[in-house]
Coordinates of C-alpha atoms in Angstrom, one line a residue:
X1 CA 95.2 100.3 119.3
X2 CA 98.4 100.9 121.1
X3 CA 100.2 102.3 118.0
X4 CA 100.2 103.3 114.9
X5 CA 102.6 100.8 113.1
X6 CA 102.3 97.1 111.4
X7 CA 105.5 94.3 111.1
X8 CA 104.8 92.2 107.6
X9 CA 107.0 89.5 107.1
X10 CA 107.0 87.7 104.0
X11 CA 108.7 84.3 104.4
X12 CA 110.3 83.4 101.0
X13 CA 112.6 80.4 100.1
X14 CA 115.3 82.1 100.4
X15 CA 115.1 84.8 103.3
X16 CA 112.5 86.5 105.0
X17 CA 111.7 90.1 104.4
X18 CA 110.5 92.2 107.5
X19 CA 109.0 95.7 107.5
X20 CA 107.6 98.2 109.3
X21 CA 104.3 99.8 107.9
X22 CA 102.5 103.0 108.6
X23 CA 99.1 103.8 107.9
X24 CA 99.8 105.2 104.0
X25 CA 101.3 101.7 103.2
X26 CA 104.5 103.3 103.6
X27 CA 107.5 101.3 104.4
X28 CA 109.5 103.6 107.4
X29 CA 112.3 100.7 107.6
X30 CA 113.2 96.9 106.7
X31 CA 115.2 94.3 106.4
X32 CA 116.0 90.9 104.9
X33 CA 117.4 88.2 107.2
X34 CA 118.5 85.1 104.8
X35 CA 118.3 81.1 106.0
X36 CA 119.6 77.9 104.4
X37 CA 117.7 75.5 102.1
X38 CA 119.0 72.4 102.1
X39 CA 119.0 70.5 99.3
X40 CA 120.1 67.2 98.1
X41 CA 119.7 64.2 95.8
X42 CA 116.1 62.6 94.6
X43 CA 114.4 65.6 95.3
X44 CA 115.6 66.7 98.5
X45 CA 114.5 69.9 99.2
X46 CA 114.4 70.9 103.1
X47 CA 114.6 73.9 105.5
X48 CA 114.5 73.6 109.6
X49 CA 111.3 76.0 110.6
X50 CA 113.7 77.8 113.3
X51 CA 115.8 79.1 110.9
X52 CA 112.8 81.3 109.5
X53 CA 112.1 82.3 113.2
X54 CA 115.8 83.2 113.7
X55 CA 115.8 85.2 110.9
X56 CA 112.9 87.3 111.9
X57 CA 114.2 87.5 115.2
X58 CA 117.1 89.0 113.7
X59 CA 115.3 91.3 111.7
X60 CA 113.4 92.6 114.1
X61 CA 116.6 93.4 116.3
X62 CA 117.7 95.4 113.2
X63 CA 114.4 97.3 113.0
X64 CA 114.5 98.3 116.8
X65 CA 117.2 100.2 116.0
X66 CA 116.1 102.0 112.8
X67 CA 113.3 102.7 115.1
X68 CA 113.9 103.3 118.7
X69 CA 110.6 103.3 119.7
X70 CA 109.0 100.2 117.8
X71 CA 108.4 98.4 120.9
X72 CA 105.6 100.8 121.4
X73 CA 104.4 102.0 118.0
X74 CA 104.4 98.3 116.4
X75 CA 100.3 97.0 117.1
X76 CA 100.1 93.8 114.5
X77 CA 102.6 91.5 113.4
X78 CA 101.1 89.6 110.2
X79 CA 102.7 87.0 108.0
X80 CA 103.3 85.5 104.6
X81 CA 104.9 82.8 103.0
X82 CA 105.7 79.8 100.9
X83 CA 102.8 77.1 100.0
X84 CA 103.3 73.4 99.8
X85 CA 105.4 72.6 102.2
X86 CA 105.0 70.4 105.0
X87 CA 105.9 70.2 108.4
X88 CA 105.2 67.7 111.1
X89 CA 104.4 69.1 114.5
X90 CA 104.0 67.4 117.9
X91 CA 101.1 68.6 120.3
X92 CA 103.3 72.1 121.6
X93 CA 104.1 72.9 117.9
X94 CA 107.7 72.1 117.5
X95 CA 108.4 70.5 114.6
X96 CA 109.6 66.9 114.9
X97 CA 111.6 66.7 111.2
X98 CA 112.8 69.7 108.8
X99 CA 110.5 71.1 106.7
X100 CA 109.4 69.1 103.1
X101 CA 109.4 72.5 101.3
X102 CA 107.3 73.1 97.8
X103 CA 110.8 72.5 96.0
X104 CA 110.6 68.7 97.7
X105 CA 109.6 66.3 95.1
X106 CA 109.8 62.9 96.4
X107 CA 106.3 61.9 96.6
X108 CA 106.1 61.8 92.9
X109 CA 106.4 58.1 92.7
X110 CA 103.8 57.9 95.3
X111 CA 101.3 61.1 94.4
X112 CA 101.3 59.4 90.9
X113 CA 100.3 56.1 92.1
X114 CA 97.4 57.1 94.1
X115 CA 95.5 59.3 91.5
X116 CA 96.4 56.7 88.6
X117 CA 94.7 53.5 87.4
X118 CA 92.7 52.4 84.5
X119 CA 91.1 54.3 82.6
X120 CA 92.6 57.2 82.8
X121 CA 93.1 60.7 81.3
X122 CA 96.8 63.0 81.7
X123 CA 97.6 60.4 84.1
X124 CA 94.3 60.5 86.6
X125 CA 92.4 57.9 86.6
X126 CA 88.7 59.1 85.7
X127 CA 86.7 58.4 88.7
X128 CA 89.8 59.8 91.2
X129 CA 89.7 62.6 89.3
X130 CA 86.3 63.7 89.3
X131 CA 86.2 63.7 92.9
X132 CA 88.4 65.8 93.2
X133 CA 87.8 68.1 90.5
X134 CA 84.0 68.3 92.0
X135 CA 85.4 69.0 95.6
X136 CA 88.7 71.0 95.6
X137 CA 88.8 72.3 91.8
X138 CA 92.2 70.2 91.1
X139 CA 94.0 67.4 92.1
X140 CA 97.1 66.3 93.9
X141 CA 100.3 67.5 91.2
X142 CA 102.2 64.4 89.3
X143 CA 105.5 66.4 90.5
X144 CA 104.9 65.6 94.1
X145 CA 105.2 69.2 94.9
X146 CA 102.0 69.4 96.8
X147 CA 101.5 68.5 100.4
X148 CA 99.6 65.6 99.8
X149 CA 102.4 63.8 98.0
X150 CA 104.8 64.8 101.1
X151 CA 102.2 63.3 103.4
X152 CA 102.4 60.1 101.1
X153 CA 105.9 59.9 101.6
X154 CA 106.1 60.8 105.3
X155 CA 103.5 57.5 105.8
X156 CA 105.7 55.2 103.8
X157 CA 109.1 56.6 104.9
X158 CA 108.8 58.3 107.9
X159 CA 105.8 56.2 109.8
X160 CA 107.6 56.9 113.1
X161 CA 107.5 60.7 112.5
X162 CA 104.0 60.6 111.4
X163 CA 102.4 58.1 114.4
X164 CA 103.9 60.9 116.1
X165 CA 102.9 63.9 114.8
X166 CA 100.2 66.1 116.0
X167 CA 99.6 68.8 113.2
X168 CA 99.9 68.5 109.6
X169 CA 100.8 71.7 108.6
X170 CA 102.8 74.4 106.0
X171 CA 105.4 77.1 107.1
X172 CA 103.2 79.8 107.6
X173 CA 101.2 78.0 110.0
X174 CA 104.2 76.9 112.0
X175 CA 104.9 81.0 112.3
X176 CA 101.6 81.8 113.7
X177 CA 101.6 79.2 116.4
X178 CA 105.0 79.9 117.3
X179 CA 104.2 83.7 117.7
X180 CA 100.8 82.9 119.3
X181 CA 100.3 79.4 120.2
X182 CA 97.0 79.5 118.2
X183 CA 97.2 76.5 115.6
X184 CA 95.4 78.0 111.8
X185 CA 96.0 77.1 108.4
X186 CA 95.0 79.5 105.5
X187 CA 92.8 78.6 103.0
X188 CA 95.3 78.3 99.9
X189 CA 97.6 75.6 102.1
X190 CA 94.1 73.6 102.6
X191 CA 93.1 73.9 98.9
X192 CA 96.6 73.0 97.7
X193 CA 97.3 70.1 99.9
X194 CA 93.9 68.5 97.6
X195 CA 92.0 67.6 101.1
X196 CA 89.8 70.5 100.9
X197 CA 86.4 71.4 99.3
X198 CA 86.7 74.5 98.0
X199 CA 82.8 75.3 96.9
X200 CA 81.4 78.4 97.8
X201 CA 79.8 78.2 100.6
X202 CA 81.2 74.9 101.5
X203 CA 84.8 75.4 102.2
X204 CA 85.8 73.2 104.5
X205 CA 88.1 70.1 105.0
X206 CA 86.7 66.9 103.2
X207 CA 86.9 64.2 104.8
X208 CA 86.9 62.1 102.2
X209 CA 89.7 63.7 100.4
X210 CA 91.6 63.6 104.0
X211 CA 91.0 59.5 103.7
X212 CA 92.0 59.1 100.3
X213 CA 95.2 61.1 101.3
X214 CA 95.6 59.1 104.0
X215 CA 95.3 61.9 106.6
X216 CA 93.6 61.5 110.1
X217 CA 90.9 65.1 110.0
X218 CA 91.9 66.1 113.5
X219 CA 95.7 66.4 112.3
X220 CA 94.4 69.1 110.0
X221 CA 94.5 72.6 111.5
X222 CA 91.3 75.1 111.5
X223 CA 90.6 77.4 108.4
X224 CA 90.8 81.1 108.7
X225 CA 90.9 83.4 105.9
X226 CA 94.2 85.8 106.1
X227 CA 92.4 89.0 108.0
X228 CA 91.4 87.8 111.2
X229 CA 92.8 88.1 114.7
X230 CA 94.3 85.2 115.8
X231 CA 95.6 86.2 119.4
X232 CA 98.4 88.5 120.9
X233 CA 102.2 87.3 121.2
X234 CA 102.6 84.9 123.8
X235 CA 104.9 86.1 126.6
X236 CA 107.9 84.3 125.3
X237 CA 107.2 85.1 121.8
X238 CA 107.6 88.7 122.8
X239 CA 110.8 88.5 124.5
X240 CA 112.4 86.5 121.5
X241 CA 110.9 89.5 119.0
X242 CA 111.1 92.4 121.3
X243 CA 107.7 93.2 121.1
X244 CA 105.1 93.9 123.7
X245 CA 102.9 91.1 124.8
X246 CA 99.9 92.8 123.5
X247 CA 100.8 93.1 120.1
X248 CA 98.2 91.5 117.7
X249 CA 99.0 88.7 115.4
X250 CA 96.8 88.0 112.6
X251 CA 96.5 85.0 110.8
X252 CA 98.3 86.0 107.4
X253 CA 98.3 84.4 104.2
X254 CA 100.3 82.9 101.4
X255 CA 102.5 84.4 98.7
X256 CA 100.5 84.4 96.3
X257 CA 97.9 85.9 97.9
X258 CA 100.5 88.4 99.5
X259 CA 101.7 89.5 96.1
X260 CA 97.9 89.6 94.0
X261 CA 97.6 92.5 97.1
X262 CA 101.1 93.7 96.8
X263 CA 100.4 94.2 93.1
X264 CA 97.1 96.3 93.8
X265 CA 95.1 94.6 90.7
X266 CA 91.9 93.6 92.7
X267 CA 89.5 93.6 90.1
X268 CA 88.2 90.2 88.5
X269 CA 89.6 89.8 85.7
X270 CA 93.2 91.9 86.1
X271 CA 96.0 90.0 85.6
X272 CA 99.7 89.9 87.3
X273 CA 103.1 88.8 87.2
X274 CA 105.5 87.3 90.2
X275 CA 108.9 86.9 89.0
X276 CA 110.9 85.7 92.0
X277 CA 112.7 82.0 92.3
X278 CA 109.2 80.5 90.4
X279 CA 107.2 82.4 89.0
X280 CA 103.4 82.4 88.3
X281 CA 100.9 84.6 86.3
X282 CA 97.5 85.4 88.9
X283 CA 94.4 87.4 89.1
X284 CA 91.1 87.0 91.1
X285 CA 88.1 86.0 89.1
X286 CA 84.4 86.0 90.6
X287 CA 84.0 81.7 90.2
X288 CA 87.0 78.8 90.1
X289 CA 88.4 77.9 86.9
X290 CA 90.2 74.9 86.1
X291 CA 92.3 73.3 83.4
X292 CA 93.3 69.7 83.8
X293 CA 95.5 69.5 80.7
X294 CA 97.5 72.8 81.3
X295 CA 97.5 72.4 85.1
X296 CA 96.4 75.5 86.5
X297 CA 93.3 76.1 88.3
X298 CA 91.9 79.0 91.1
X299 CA 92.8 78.3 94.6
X300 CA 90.4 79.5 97.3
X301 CA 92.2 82.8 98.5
X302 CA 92.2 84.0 102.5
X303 CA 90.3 87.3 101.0
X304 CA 87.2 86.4 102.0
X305 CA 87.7 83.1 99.9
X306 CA 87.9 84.8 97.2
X307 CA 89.1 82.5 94.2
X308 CA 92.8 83.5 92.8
X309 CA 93.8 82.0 89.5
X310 CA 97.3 80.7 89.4
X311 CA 99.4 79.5 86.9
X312 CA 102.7 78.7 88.3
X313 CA 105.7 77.9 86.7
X314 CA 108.8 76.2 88.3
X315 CA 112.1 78.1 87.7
X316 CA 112.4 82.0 86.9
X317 CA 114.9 84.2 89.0
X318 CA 116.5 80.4 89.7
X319 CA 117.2 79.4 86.6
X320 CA 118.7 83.2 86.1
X321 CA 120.4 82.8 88.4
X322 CA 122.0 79.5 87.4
X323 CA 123.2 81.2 84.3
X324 CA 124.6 83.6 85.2
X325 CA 126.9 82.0 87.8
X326 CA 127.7 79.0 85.4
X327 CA 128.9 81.2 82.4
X328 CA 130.0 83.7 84.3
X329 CA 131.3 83.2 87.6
X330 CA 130.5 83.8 91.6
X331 CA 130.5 87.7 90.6
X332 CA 128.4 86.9 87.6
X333 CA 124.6 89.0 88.7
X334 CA 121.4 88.6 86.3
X335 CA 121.0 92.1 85.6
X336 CA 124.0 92.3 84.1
X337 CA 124.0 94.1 80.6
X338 CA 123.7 91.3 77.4
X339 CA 124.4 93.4 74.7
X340 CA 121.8 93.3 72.1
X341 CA 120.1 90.0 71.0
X342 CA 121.1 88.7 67.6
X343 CA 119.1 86.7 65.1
X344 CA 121.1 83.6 65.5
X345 CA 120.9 83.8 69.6
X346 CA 120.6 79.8 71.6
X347 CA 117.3 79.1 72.4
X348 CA 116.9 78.0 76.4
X349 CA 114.1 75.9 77.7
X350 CA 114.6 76.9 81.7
X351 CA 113.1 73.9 83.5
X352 CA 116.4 73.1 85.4
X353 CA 113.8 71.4 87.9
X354 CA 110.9 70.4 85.7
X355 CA 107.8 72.3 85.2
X356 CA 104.7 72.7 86.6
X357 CA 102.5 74.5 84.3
X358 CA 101.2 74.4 81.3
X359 CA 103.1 70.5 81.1
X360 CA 103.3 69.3 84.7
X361 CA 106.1 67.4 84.6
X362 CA 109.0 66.9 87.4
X363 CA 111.1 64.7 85.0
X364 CA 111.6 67.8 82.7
X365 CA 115.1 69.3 82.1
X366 CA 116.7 72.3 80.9
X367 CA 118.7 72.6 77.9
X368 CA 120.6 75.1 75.1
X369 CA 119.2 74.6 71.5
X370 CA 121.5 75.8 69.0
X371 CA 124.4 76.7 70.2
X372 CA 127.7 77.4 67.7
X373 CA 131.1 77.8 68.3
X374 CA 130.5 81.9 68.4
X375 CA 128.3 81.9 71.0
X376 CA 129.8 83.3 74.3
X377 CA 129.0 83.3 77.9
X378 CA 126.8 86.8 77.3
X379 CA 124.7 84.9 74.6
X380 CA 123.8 82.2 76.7
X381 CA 122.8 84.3 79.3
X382 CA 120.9 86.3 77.1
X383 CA 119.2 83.4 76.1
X384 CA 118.1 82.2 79.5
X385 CA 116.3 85.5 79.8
X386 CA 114.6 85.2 76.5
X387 CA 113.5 81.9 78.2
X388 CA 112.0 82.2 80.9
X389 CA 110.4 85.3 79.7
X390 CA 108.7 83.2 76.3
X391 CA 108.4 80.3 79.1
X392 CA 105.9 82.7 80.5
X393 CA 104.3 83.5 76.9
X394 CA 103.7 80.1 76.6
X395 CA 102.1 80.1 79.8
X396 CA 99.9 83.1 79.3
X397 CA 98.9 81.3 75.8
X398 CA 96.7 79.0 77.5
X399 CA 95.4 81.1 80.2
X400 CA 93.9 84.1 78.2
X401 CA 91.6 81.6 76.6
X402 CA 89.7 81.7 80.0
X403 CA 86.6 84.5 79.9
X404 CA 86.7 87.0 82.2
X405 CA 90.4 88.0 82.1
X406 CA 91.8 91.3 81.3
X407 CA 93.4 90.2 77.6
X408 CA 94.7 94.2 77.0
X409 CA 96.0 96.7 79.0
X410 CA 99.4 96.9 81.3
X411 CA 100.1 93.9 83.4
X412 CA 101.9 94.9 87.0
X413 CA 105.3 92.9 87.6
X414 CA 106.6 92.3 90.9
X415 CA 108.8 90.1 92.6
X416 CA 113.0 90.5 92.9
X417 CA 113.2 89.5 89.0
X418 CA 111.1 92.5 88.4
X419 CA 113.9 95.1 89.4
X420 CA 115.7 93.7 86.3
X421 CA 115.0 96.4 83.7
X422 CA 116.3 93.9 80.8
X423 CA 113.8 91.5 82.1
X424 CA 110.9 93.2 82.3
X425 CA 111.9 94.9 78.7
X426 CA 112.1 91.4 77.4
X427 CA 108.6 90.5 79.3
X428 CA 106.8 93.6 77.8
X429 CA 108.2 92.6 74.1
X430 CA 107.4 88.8 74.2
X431 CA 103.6 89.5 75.7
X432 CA 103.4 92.5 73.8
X433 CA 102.0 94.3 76.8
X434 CA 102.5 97.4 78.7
X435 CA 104.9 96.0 81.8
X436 CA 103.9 98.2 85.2
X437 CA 106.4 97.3 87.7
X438 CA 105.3 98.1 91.4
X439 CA 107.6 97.1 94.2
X440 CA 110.0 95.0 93.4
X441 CA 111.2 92.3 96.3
X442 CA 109.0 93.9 98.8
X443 CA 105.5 93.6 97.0
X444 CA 104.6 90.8 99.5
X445 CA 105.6 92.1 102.5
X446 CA 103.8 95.2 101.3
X447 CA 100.9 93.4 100.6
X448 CA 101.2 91.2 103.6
X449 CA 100.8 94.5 105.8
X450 CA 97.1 95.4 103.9
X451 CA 95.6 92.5 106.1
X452 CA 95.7 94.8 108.6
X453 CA 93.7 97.7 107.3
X454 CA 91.0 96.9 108.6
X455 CA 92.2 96.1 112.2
X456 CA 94.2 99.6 111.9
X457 CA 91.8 101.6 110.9
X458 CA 93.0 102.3 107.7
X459 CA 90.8 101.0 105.2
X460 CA 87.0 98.9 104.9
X461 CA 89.0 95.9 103.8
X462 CA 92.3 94.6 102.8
X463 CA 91.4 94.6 99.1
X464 CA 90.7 98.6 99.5
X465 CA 93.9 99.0 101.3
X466 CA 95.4 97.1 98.4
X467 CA 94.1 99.2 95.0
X468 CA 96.0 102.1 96.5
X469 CA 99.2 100.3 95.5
X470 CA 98.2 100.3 92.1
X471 CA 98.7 103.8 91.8
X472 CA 102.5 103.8 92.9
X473 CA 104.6 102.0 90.0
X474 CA 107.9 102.5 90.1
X475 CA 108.8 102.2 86.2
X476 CA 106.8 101.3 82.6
X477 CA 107.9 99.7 80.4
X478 CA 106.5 99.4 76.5
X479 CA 106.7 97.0 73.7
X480 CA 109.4 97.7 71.5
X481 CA 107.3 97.0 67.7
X482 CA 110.8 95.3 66.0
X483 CA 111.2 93.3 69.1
X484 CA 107.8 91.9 69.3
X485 CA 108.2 90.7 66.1
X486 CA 111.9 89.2 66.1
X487 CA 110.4 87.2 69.4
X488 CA 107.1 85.6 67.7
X489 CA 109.1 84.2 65.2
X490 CA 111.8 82.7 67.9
X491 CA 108.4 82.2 70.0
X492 CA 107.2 79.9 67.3
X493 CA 110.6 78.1 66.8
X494 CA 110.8 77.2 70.0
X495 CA 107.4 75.7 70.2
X496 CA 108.5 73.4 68.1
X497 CA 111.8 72.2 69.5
X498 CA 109.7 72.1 73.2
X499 CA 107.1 70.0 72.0
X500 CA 110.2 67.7 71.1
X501 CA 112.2 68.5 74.2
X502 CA 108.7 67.3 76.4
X503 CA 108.1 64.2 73.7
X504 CA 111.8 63.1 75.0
X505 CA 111.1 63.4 78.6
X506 CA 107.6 61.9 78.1
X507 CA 108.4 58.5 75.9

């Protein structure tokens, strides 16, 4: 190796965040270069894949001078990022339309109109969806989040684009051929975009899930799971990163995947927690699991294809975020204090852009139950943290019926939301469970950087590399007894007033 150092960069919605690694999984610098998300009416939701490689390029001129001699010491770049997204290349890899990113929903017409007919069941018709559910574990998402609902709507309003386009692929894809000119996809882009069967031993594309799609087999990029070398930086990449040319580029993973390492619970079985703009609740498991009514479901993972339960819910640090600048102002930050919560407190359902799991539904809304004419701005946003934290109860109410999982015990929070010590209090007391939180916004990128382990030298796998995280948690938080209590009885209030809310969206 021609140093001792790995770059992880972790490509999130908002901004990418870069670091430098050394061999004890220690960060020695990093930085977080933010881009635009455009995002407009009917579901628009769109970001141009050179603003991510501006960003890194910018964050890697920032890290060249934190260390002088990066250049040298820096032997694997390796990335992460968001799933679902779509982006149509041409046959040199530059992308011939902005990005359709996970947030973009307008293939829900469309998505719901290929996997419906009669008879059906939660709106797939039967034989559809026991195709796919015997192939690729799940099936394409009503809410037209999922890549195969973007490729819908690229065919029917975009032909032009799509006649020619070269490569169907997601954003961390486009990274790795712009660094190395090597087209790849990761396994958990291929399993999400519904095209792939995902059996063991049998992962592959399928063409006949790429037909019924609608996409041609050799648009579709080769699989490779997240650990292997893909090829060095190309000479131009290099200059634009200030890197050497010989620096080794891996094929990286999703941010899923990134943060189930970042979070160091590798065992089958052992749950955790990513609060960021969504937010989801994963852990590996030693065979795929599916739910059709609740909508989550493993995904075949780039360890080794290893399957990774997700259940992923739409809006978290977002919909915190919203509040706080609606009832508060531009200054207005999340982590603000709330004072204590009060009996009589709003209730807040958080799906400001519908919900994925466990109601998959894009037509779902947010709302304020019970407000009074006493209730201030604090109260409200007291309430949406309440929310999203018992949205995530609910969540976990379904999945701990699946055998196998770790139903006692700490659970590790990470993601930016996690540096929020009211949220994570408020998370421990509505799961009544011991909250571990591990690195906060950097869990990805720190997980991102155990795909090298093995190529470093420092550990037998990735996964190995990985447990040693586990060790390092930054705080601990423990259920408070009165306010476990206080937030069953809301908890089962607003179980109620949901199943309305969803009746009202769903009539």
């Amino acid at each position: 190796m021609q140093g001792d150092l790995v770059i992880s960069a972790d490509f999130g919605t908002s901004g990418v965040k870069v670091g430098v690694v050394d061999g004890d999984l220690n960060v020695l610098a990093r930085v977080t270069e933010t881009y635009p998300l455009t995002l407009g009416a009917g579901g628009i939701a769109e970001q141009n894949p050179d603003d991510w490689w501006g960003g890194l390029t910018r964050a890697l001129a920032e890290l060249r001078q934190q260390i002088p001699d990066l250049r040298d010491r820096a032997s694997v770049v390796v990335f992460s990022a968001q799933l679902c997204g779509l982006i149509c290349a041409d046959e040199t890899g530059h992308a011939l339309r902005p990005c359709m990113t996970w947030l973009d929903k307008r293939g829900s017409a469309l998505v719901q109109a290929l996997i419906g007919g009669f008879p059906q069941v939660h709106g797939y018709q039967v034989g559809k969806l026991a195709r796919w559910l015997r192939l690729a574990n799940g099936a394409p998402a009503k809410n037209g989040m999922d890549a195969a609902a973007k490729i819908l709507w690229m065919r029917h309003h975009e032909p032009e684009i799509m006649d020619r386009t070269r490569w169907l692929i997601d954003a961390k894809d486009w990274l790795v051929h712009r660094a190395t000119g090597v087209m790849t996809t990761s396994p958990e882009s291929a399993n999400l975009s519904w095209m792939m069967d995902s059996r063991r031993g049998r992962e592959g594309w399928s063409p006949q899930l790429a037909k019924t799609v609608g996409a041609p087999l050799e648009k579709l990029a080769p699989i490779v799971t997240a650990d292997t070398l893909v090829d060095t930086l190309t000479p131009q990449a290099a200059a634009e990163l200030g890197l050497s040319p010989s620096t080794q580029v891996l094929a990286g993973t999703s941010d899923v995947t990134a943060a189930a390492l970042g979070s160091g619970e590798m065992e089958d079985g052992a749950l955790h927690i990513s609060l960021a703009t969504s937010a989801w609740i994963a852990g590996f498991l030693p065979n795929r699991r599916l739910s059709v009514p609740y909508s989550y479901a493993t995904v075949t993972s780039g360890l080794d294809m290893r399957p990774l339960l997700i259940a992923s819910q739409e809006n978290a640090g977002s919909a915190l975020d919203w509040a706080a600048k609606v009832t508060a102002g531009a200054n207005a930050h999340p982590g603000d204090d709330l004072g204590t919560p009060q009996a009589d407190d709003p209730f807040f359902l958080p799906w400001l852009a519908g919900e994925r799991m466990p109601v998959d539904n894009d037509a779902l809304r947010g709302t304020f139950f019970g407000l009074s004419l006493h209730h201030d701005a604090t109260a409200m946003r007291r309430a949406a943290l309440e929310g999203v934290a018992l949205n995530l109860r609910w969540a976990m109410s379904k999945i701990g019926r699946e055998k196998g999982l770790r139903k006692t015990g700490p659970i590790t929070l990470v993601g930016g939301g996690a540096a929020n010590p009211q949220m994570a209090q408020m998370l421990a007391d509505a799961l009544n469970r011991d909250i571990l939180v591990g690195e906060t916004r950097h869990a990805g990128m720190l997980g991102t950087a155990t795909l090298a382990a093995k190529t470093m030298g420092w550990a037998a796998s990735p996964a190995e590399a990985a447990t040693r995280l586990r060790s390092r948690p930054n705080a601990h938080y423990t259920p408070n007894s009165a306010r476990v209590d206080a937030l069953a009885v809301r908890a089962a209030r607003l179980e109620k007033l949901r199943r309305a809310a969803i009746r009202s969206y769903t009539a």
